[in-house]
Short mmCIF file of C-alpha atoms in Angstrom, two decimals:
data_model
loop_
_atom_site.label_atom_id
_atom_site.label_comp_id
_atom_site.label_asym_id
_atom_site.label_seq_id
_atom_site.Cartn_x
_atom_site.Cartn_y
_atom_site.Cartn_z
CA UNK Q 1 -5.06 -40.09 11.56
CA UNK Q 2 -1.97 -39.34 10.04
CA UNK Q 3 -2.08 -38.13 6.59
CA UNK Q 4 -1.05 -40.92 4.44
CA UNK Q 5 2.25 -40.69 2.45
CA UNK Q 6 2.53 -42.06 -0.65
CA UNK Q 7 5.18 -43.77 -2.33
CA UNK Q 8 7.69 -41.45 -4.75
CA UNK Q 9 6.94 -41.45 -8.50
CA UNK Q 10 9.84 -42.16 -10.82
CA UNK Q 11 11.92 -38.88 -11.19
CA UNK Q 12 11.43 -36.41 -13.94
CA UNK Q 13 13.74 -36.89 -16.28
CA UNK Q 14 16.83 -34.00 -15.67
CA UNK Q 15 20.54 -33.83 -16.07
CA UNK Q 16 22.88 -35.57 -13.73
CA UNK Q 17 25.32 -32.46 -14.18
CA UNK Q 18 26.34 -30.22 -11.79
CA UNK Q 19 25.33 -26.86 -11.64
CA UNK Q 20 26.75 -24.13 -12.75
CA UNK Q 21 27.53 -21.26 -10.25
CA UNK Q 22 25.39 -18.76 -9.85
CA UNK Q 23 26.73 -14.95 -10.50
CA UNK Q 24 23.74 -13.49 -9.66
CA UNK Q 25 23.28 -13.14 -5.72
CA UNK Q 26 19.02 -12.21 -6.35
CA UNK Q 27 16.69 -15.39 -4.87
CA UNK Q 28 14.71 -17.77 -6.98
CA UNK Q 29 10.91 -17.61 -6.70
CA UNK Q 30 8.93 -20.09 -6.05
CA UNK Q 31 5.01 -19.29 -5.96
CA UNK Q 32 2.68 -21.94 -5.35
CA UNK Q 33 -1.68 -20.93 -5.49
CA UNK Q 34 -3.98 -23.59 -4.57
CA UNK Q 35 -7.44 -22.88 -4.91
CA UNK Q 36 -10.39 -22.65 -2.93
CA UNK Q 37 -8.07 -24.16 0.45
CA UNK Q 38 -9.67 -22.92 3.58
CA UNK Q 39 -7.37 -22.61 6.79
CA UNK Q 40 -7.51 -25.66 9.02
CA UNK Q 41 -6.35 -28.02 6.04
CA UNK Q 42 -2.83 -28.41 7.05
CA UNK Q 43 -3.56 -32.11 7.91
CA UNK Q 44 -3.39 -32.67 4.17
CA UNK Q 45 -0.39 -30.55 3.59
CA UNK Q 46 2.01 -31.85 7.02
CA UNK Q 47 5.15 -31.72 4.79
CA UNK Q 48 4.38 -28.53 3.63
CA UNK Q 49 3.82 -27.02 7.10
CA UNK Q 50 6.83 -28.80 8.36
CA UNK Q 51 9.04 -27.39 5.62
CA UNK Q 52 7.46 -23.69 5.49
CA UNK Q 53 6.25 -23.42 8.86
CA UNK Q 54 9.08 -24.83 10.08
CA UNK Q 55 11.88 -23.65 8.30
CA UNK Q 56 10.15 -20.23 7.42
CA UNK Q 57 7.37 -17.88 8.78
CA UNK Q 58 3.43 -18.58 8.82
CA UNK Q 59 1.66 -15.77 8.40
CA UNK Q 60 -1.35 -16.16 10.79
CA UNK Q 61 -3.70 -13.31 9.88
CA UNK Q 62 -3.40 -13.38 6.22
CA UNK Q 63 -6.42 -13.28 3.76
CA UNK Q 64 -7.30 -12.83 0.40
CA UNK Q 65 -8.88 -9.42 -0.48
CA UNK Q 66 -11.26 -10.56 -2.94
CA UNK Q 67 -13.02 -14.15 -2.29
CA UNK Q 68 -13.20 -15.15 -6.12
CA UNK Q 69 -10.89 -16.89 -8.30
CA UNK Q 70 -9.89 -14.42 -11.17
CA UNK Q 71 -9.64 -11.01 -9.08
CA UNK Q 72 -7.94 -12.79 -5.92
CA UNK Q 73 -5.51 -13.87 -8.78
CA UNK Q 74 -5.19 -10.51 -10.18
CA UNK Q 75 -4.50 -9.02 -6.84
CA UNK Q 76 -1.55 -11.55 -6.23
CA UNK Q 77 -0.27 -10.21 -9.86
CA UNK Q 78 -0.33 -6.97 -9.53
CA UNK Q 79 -0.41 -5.87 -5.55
CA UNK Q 80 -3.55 -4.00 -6.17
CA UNK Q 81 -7.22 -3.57 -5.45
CA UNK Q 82 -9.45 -5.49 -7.33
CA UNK Q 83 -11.14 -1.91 -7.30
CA UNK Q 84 -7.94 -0.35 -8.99
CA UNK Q 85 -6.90 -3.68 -11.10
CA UNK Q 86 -10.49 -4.00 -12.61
CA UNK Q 87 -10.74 -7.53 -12.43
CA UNK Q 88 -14.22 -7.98 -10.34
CA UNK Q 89 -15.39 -11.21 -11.64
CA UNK Q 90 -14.19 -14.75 -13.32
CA UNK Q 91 -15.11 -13.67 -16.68
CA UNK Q 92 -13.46 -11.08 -17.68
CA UNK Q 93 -9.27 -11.78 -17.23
CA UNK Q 94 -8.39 -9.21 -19.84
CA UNK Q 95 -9.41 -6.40 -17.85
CA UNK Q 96 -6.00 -6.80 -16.32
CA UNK Q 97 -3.55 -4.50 -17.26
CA UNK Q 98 -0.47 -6.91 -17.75
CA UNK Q 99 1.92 -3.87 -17.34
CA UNK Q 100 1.21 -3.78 -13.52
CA UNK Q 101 1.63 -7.36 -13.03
CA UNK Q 102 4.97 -8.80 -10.79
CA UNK Q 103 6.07 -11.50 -13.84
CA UNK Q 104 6.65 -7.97 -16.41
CA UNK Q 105 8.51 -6.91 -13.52
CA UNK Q 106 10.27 -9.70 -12.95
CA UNK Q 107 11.10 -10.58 -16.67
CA UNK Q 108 12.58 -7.22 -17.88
CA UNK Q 109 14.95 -7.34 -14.24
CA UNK Q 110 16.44 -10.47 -16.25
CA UNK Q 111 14.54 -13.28 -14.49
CA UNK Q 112 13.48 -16.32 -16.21
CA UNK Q 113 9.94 -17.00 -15.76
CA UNK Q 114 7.35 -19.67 -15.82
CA UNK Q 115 3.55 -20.18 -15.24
CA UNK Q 116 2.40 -23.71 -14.50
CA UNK Q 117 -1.38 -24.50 -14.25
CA UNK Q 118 -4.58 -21.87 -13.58
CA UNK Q 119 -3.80 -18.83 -14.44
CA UNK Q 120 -6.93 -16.70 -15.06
CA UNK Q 121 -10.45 -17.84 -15.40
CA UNK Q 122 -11.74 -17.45 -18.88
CA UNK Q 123 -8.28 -16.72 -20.11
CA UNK Q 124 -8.50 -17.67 -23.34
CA UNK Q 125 -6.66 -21.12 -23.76
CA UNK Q 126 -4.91 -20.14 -27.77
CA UNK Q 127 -3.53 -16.63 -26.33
CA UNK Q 128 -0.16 -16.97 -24.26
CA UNK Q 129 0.19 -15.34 -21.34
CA UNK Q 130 2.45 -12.42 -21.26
CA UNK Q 131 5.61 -12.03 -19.64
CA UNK Q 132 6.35 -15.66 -19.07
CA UNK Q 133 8.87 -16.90 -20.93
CA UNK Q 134 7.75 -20.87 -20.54
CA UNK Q 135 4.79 -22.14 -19.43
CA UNK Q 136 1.51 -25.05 -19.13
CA UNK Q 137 -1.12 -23.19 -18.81
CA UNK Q 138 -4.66 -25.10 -18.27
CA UNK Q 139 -7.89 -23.57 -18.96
CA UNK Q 140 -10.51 -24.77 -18.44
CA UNK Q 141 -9.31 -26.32 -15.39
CA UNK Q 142 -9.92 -29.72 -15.31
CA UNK Q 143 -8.92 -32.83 -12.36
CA UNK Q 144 -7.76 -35.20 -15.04
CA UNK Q 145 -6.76 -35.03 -18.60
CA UNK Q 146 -6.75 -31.31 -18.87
CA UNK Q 147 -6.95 -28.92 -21.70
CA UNK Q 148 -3.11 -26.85 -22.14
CA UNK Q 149 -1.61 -24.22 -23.64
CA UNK Q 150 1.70 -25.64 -23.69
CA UNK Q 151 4.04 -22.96 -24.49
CA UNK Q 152 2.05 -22.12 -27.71
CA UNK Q 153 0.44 -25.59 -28.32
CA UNK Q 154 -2.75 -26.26 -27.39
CA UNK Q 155 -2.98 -29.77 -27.22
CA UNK Q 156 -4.73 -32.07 -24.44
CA UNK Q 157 -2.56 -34.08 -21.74
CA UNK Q 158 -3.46 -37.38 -20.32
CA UNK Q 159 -2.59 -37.87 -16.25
CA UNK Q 160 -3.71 -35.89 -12.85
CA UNK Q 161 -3.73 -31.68 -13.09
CA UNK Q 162 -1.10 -31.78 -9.95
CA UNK Q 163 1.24 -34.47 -11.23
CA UNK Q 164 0.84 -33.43 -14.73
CA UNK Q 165 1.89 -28.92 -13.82
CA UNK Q 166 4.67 -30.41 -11.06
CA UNK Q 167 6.90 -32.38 -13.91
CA UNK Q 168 6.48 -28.98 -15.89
CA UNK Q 169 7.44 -26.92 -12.36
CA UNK Q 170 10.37 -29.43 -12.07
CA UNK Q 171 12.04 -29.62 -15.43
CA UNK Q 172 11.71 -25.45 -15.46
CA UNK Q 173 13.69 -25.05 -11.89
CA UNK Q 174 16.02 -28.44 -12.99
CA UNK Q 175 17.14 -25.67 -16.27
CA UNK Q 176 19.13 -23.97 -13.59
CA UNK Q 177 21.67 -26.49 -14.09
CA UNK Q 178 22.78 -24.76 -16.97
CA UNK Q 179 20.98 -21.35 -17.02
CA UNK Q 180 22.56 -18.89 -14.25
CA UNK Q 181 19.23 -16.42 -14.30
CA UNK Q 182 17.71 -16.35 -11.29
CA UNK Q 183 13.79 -17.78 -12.17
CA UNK Q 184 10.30 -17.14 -10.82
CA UNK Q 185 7.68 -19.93 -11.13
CA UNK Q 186 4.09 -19.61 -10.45
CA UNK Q 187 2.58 -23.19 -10.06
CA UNK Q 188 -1.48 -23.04 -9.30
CA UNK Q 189 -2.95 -26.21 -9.08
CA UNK Q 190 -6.43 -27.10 -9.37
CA UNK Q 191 -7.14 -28.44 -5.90
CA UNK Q 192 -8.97 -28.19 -3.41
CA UNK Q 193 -11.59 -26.89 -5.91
CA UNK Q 194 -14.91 -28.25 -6.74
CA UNK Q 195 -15.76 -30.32 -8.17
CA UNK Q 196 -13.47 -32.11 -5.82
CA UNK Q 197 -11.89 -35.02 -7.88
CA UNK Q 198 -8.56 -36.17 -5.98
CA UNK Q 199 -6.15 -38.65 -7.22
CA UNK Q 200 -7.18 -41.89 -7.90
CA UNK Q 201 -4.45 -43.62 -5.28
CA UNK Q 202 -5.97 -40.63 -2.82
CA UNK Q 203 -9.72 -41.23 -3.47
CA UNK Q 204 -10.77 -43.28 0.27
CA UNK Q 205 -7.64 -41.77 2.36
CA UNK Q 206 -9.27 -41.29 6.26
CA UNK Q 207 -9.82 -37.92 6.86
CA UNK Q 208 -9.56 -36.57 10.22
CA UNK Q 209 -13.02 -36.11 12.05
CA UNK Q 210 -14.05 -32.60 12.31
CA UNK Q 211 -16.98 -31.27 15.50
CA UNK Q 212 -17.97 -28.53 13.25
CA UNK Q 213 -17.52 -24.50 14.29
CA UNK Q 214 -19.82 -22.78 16.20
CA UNK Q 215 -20.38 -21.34 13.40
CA UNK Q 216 -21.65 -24.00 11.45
CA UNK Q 217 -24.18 -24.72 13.96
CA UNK Q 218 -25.75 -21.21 14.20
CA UNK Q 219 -29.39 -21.26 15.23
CA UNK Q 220 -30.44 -17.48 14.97
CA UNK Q 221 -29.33 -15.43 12.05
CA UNK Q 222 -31.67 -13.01 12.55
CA UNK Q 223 -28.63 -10.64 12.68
CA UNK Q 224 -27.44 -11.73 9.27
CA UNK Q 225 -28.02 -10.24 5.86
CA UNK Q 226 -30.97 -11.59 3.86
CA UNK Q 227 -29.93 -13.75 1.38
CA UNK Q 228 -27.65 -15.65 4.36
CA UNK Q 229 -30.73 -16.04 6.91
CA UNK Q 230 -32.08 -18.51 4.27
CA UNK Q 231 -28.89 -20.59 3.70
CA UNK Q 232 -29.32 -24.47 4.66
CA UNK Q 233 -26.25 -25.93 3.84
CA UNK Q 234 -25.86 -28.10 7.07
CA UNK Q 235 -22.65 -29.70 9.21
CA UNK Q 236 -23.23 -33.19 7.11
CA UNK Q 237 -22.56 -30.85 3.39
CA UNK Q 238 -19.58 -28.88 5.20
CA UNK Q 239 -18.19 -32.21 6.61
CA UNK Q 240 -18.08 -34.00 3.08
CA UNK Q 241 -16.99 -30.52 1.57
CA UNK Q 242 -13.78 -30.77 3.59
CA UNK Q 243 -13.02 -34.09 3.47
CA UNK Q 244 -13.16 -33.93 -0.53
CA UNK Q 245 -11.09 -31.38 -0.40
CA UNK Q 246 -8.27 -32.78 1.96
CA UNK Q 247 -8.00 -35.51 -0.47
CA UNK Q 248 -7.29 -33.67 -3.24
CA UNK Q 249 -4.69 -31.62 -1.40
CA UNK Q 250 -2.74 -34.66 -0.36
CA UNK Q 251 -1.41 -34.82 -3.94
CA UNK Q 252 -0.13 -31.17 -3.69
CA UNK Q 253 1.83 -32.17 -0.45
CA UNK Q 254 3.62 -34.71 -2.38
CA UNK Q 255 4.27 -31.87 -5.44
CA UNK Q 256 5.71 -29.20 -2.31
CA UNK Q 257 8.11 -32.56 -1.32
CA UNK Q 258 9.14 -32.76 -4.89
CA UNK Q 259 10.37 -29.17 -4.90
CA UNK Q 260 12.02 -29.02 -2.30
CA UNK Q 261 14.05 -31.81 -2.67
CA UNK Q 262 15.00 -30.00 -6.30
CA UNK Q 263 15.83 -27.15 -4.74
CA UNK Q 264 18.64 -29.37 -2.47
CA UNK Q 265 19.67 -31.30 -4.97
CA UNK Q 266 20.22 -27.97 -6.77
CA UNK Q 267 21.68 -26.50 -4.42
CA UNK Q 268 19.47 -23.85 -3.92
CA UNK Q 269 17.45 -24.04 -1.03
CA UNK Q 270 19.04 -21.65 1.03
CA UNK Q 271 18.46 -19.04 -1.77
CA UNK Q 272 14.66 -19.75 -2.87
CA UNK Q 273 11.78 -17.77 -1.46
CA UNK Q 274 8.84 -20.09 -1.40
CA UNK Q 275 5.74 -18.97 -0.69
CA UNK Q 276 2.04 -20.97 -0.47
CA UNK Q 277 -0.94 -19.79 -0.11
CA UNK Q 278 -4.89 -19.83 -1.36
CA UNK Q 279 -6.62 -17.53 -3.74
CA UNK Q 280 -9.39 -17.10 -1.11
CA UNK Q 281 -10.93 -19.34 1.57
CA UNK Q 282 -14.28 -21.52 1.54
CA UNK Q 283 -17.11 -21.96 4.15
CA UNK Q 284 -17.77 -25.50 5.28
CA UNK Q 285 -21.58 -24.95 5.68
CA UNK Q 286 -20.34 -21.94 8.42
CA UNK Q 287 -23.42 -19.95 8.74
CA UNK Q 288 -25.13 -22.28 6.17
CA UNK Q 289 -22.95 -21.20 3.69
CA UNK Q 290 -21.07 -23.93 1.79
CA UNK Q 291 -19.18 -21.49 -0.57
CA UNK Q 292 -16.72 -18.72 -0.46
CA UNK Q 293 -18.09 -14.70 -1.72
CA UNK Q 294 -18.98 -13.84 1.53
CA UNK Q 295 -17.11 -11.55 4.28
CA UNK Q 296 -16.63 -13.99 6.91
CA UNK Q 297 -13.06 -15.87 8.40
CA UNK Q 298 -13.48 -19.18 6.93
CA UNK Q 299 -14.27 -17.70 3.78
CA UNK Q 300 -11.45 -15.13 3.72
CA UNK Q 301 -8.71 -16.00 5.43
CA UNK Q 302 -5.98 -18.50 4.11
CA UNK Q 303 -2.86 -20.66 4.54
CA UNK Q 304 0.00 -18.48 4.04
CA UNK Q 305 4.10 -19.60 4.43
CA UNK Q 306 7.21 -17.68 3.29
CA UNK Q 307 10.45 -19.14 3.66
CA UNK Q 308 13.64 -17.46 2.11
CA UNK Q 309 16.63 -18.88 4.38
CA UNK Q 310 19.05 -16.75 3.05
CA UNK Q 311 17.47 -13.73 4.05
CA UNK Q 312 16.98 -14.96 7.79
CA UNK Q 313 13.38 -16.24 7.18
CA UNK Q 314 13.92 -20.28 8.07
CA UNK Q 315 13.65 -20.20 11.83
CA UNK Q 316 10.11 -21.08 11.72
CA UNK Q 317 8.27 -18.09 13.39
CA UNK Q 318 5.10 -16.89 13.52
CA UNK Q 319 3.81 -13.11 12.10
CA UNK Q 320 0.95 -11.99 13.39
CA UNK Q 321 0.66 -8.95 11.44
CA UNK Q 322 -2.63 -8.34 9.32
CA UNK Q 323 -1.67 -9.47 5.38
CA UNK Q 324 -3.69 -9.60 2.33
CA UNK Q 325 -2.50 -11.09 -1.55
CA UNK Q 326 -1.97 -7.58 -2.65
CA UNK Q 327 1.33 -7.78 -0.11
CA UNK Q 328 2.36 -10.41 -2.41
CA UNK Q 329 3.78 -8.56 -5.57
CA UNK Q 330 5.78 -6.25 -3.53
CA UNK Q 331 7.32 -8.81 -1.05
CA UNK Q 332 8.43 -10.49 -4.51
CA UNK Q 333 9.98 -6.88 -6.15
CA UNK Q 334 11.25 -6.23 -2.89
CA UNK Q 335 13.42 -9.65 -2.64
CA UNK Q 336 14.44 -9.00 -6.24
CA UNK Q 337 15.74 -5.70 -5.31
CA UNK Q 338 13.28 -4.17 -7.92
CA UNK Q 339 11.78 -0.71 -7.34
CA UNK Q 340 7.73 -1.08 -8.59
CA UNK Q 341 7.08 1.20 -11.17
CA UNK Q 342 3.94 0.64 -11.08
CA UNK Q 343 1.28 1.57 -7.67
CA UNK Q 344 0.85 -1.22 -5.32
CA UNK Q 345 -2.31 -1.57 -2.40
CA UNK Q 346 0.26 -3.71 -0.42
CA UNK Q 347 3.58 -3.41 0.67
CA UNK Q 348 6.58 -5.31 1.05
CA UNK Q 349 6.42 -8.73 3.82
CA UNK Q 350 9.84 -8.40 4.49
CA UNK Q 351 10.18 -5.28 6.33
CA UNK Q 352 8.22 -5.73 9.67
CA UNK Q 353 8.37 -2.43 9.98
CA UNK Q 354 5.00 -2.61 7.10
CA UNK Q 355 2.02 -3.28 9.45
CA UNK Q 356 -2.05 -2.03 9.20
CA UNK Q 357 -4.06 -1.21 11.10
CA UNK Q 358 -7.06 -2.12 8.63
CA UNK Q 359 -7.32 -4.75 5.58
CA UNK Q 360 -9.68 -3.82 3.05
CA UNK Q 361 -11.15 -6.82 1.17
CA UNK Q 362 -14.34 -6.88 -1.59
CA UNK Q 363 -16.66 -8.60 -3.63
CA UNK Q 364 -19.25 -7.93 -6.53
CA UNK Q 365 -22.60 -9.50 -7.10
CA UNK Q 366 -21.96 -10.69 -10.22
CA UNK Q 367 -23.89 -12.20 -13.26
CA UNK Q 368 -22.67 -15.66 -12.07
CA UNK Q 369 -24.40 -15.62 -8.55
CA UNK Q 370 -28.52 -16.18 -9.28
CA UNK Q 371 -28.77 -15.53 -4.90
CA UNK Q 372 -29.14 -11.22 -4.55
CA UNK Q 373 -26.05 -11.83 -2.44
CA UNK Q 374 -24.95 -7.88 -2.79
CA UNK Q 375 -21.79 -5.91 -3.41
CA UNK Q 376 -20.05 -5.91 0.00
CA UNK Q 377 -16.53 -4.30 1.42
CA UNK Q 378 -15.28 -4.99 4.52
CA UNK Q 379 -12.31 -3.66 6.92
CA UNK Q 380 -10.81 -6.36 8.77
CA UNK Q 381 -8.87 -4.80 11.80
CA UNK Q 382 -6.63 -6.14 14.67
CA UNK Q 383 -10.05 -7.28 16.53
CA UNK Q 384 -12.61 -5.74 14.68
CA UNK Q 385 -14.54 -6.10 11.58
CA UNK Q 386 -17.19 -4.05 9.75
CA UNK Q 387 -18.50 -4.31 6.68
CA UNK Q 388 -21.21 -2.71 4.60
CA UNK Q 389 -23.62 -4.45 1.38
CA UNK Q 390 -24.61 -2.55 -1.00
CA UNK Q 391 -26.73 -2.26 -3.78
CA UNK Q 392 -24.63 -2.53 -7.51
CA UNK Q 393 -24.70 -5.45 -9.57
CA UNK Q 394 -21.98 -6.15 -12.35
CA UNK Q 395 -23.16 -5.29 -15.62
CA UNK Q 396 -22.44 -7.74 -18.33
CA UNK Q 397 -18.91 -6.49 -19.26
CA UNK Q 398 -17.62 -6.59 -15.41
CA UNK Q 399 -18.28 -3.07 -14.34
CA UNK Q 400 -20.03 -1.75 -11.24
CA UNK Q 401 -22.61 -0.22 -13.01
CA UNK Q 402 -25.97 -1.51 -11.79
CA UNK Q 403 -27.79 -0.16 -8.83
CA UNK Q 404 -27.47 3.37 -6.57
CA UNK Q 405 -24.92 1.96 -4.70
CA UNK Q 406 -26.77 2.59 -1.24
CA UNK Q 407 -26.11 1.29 2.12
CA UNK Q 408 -28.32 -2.07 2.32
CA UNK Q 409 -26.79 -3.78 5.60
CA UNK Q 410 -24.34 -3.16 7.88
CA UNK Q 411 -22.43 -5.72 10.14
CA UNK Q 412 -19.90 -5.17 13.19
CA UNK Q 413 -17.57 -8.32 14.68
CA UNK Q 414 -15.94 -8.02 17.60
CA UNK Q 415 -13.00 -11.05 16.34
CA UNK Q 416 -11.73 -10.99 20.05
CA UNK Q 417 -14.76 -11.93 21.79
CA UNK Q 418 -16.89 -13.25 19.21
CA UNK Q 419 -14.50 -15.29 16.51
CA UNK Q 420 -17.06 -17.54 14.77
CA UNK Q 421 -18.61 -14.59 14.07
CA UNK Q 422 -22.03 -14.97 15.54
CA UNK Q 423 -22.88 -11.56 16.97
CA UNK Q 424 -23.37 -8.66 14.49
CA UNK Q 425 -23.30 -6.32 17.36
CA UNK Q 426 -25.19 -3.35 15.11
CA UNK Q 427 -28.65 -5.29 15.13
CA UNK Q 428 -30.93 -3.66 16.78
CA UNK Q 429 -27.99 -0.90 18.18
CA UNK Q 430 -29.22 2.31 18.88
CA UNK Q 431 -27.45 5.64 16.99
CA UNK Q 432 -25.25 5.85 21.21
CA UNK Q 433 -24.45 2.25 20.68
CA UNK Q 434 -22.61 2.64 17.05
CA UNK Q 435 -21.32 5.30 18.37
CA UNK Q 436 -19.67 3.69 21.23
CA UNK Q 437 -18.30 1.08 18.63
CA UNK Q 438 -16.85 3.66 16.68
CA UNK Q 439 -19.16 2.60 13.52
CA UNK Q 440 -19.46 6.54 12.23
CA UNK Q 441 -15.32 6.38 12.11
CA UNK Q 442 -15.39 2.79 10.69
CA UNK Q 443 -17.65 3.97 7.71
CA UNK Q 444 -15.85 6.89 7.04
CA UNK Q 445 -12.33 4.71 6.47
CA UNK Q 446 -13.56 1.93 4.39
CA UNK Q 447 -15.79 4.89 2.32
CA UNK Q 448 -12.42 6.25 1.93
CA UNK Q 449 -10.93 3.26 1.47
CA UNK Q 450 -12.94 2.23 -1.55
CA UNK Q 451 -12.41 5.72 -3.56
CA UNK Q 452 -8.61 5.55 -2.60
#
């Protein structure tokens, strides 16, 4: 069925006024992070798709490097590593070093800046988040009636968390009526997280039916790590998982409608780059999984659009190109005309010239996770995949501290024949067999890869 489109709120209050003209030529930024959204959810987002896939490029091989909420964020801030940022788990956000982080960037180049919504878990809610120069920022992050730091204020705020971070996204890009800086907003909104709670007008919508992956219905996982053999989520949990979740992303279509018909009313379409995307991925019972944390596609790859018309990117084009969060930060800098003076992991989206052969991505076993789920790291490559668990544990401050760090499990994909994900063709292989994959090579990169 077609996703269901609801009828427009009454507009946010804003001046009637023209704008003024614009003196400086650098784009507006317009960053919107949902959370936990898997691929195969643009059902719930059509518009969105229509207006960034359409009139922009989708990036089809883009992931997050870290599957967890606070370092996939950190990542996105600073275009690094969660291995180099220090950010490993949700509970520790002021390991961050704001310095490296795009919105300091941005701010001292003279942009105006803004932060709307989730910004980093366990942030705490009295302290202001640096290098913004307005923003609502919710923690804890809550469906309805959510907790803010409203530029300074904490106070709470009646209504939905989409509706309710939107009118504050609005009124901060409607200010360019009368302020000529060019701006950068980051809007995260709390869907599609758990516990899935989407608007009330939202709550029965008809989702689409969904078979199920192959790998959802895995029989033997024999070839699996440990703590995954015995995972029984089924196809009924992953089913309800996803519909939950398109609900709740239907109200962030209608938010992505709202801003773009600002940004024409404004006048300043043409000369926005938007981009939307996921802090990391989510398995719909794939593997008997119903989480994220783990190194497999539905878990960490993720919607991705950029459109910037001005700069030629509105023809609605696909790039194939392997592309991780820590690309985001220096795409950003890069539009800006901003040297980094600070090291990035990623590099600039805009020159096509920037490819990879290999995406490194990472996760800690953290004090969160009661399953022995393991450290992992994982390359991603063009058709390839192999990753390696090990044993370290987070300590209780969010350092790698815990455990030898040995070898514990090894895995090899071939994406190209096998893209569920089903084979881990180095079960059972012989010492000529890894060889033949090129699994001596593979270890030595990402072993290089995580001291870089």
């Amino acid at each position: 069925p077609a996703a269901p489109v609801a009828s427009r709120p009454p507009a946010s209050p804003a001046s009637s006024a023209s704008p003024l003209p614009r003196t400086d030529p650098r784009p507006n930024i317009l960053l919107v992070l949902t959370d936990d959204q898997p691929k195969e959810t643009d059902w719930a987002v059509r518009r969105t798709a229509d207006w960034l896939g359409g009139q922009g490029v989708t990036f089809a091989r883009a992931h997050a490097n870290t599957p967890l909420c606070a370092p996939s964020r950190a990542s996105i801030m600073s275009g690094r590593y969660a291995h180099h940022h220090g950010v490993l788990d949700t509970r520790h956000p002021y390991h961050l070093d704001q310095h490296t982080t795009v919105q300091r960037q941005l701010h001292e180049a003279g942009y105006r800046t803004g932060l709307f919504g989730k910004y980093l878990n366990y942030w705490h809610t009295g302290d202001n988040p640096p290098h913004f120069d307005e923003w609502l920022l919710q923690e804890p992050v809550a469906y309805y009636n959510g907790h803010y730091n409203d530029n300074g204020t904490v106070r709470n705020i009646p209504g939905y968390n989409t509706h309710v971070i939107r009118e504050r996204a609005l009124a901060f890009i409607d200010e360019s009526r009368t302020d000529t800086r060019p701006w950068f907003a980051y809007v995260a909104t709390r869907s599609a997280h758990e516990l899935n709670i989407p608007e009330r007008k939202y709550a029965h919508a008809r989702v689409p039916e969904w078979p199920g992956r192959p790998s959802v219905y895995e029989g033997d996982k024999s070839d699996k790590p440990p703590f995954l053999r015995t995972a029984k989520h089924t196809y009924d949990q992953g089913k309800a998982l996803r519909g939950r979740q398109l609900r709740t992303l239907l109200s962030v279509d209608d938010a992505m409608r709202d801003f773009q018909d600002k940004l024409r009313a404004l006048g300043q379409l043409e000369n926005t780059l938007v981009l939307f995307t996921s802090d990391h991925g989510l398995c719909w019972a794939d593997h008997g999984w119903l989480r994220k944390s783990v190194p497999y596609r539905p878990s960490l790859e993720v919607p991705f659009w950029l459109s910037w018309p001005a700069h030629g990117l509105g023809r609605g084009t696909v790039d194939d190109r392997l592309t991780g969060h820590v690309d985001i930060a220096p795409t950003f800098l890069d539009a800006a005309g901003i040297t980094p003076d600070t090291p990035h992991d990623g590099h600039s989206l805009l020159d096509t010239r920037n490819d990879r052969d290999l995406l490194l991505a990472e996760w800690w076993w953290n004090r969160q996770d009661q399953e022995p789920i393991h450290t992992w790291a994982t390359h991603v490559g063009r058709s390839t995949q192999y990753t390696e668990y090990y044993r370290t544990r987070l300590d209780g401050q969010g350092r790698p501290t815990q455990g030898d760090g040995a070898v514990l499990f090894r895995e090899f994909y071939d994406l190209a024949a096998d893209p569920y994900q089903l084979t881990n063709r180095l079960h059972g292989a012989t010492a000529e067999q890894e060889a033949a994959l090129g699994v001596p090579e593979s270890a030595k990169r990402l072993a290089a890869a995580r001291r870089a």
